[in-house]
């Protein structure tokens, strides 16, 4: 959506990403007069085929859970999710064309000239250019951003905001974007100007540092701009969670709650931050709609991310990606500027007017990288799923969470579809993993007799 790019996108997604075992949902709000528009069931009873028995069958239990989803709800979430496949393409093309136009009509060069007329101080010129660039690209990108972020979310009953508050938030995001991007750009361009040959190594190193800083400050400084985060103090919910945390060697004393219902109906929880800012947060939709078993299974999953060090590992992984990107960038920029630099009035790599070209190449890189990114994240998510099942011992709670998630994510995709587009295991695979776990632990669910 918002078009501030390269590492910022990666970093931001890391901050928020980290996991997000979302489950969306609802319509069946507890409030009086609420209309059930999404017909996904709120409470999913354990189907007969998933009840513990001597003839427990993993496939039959999985299918029984899948059958609990009304066909209308399934076709709706399939349509929403499959529409997202096309949006990946439209987002890419839209951004690429926008960056190309900025180069082709020399708007980028004009923005640089304006910045140079305002001040002679180079870093300030870079900052002014970033302001111009982000304002213009946000305006140009608004039609698609509004459709994707507002209209479509409303159509599928996932958004809770009206247009005014949504727009206000977009504006706040733009301001945050400008501040962070200006700082990053000032540092990166200073490096490029100082190290004309080896800038890509320095640039990659500094980008990694920014990545770590952003992941670290995200939960403490960025998230609270948009949402209220509070310490959850309902012992009925926190007690089993903290007990599970202690059992798994997690030094958590607090569980956080976020008022995600301000923006969305999706249920979610996440682990975010780095080092001392690492924390586990539950969103209020999950707290309101999820059964205790479901909440515990989700928290087990989040603790999996924590114990398996997914955030530090992701930072390391994306650092490698950043280095590869910078190496490609150097090679491509030199060739592109030799060929079209004069026509676009870009002087060299250290000229801020080069930014649309950098982002154009970044968009291509990101587009091609999509399935690999998704597969990396999905693999971690699957690890966290298995960890969560072992930690929480709530396979039915986890199946419920997977179904709630299925309100905005296709439940039963083909294997190639899952490989390309899914950043979490599909609902079917998650329920299947839960039932497989249950089949091997049936004694936990069978009432004890004769004692
Ligand atoms: Zn996760």
mmCIF file of C-alpha atoms in Angstrom, residues 24-27 37-38 76 80 151-160 264-266:
data_model
loop_
_atom_site.group_PDB
_atom_site.id
_atom_site.type_symbol
_atom_site.label_atom_id
_atom_site.label_comp_id
_atom_site.label_asym_id
_atom_site.label_seq_id
_atom_site.Cartn_x
_atom_site.Cartn_y
_atom_site.Cartn_z
ATOM 1 C CA UNK A 24 -10.157 -12.547 11.381
ATOM 2 C CA UNK A 25 -13.626 -12.595 11.529
ATOM 3 C CA UNK A 26 -16.799 -11.867 12.887
ATOM 4 C CA UNK A 27 -19.758 -9.849 12.141
ATOM 5 C CA UNK A 37 -22.889 -11.095 7.653
ATOM 6 C CA UNK A 38 -19.980 -13.490 7.592
ATOM 7 C CA UNK A 76 -16.260 -15.508 0.237
ATOM 8 C CA UNK A 80 -10.989 -12.423 -0.981
ATOM 9 C CA UNK A 151 -12.939 -0.266 -0.271
ATOM 10 C CA UNK A 152 -12.013 -3.922 -0.603
ATOM 11 C CA UNK A 153 -11.612 -4.438 3.137
ATOM 12 C CA UNK A 154 -15.061 -2.930 3.682
ATOM 13 C CA UNK A 155 -16.569 -5.081 0.937
ATOM 14 C CA UNK A 156 -15.428 -8.205 2.695
ATOM 15 C CA UNK A 157 -16.439 -6.996 6.129
ATOM 16 C CA UNK A 158 -12.878 -6.924 7.418
ATOM 17 C CA UNK A 159 -12.570 -3.204 8.105
ATOM 18 C CA UNK A 160 -14.130 -1.396 11.025
ATOM 19 C CA UNK A 264 -10.082 -4.570 11.600
ATOM 20 C CA UNK A 265 -12.218 -7.508 12.585
ATOM 21 C CA UNK A 266 -9.350 -9.985 12.192
#
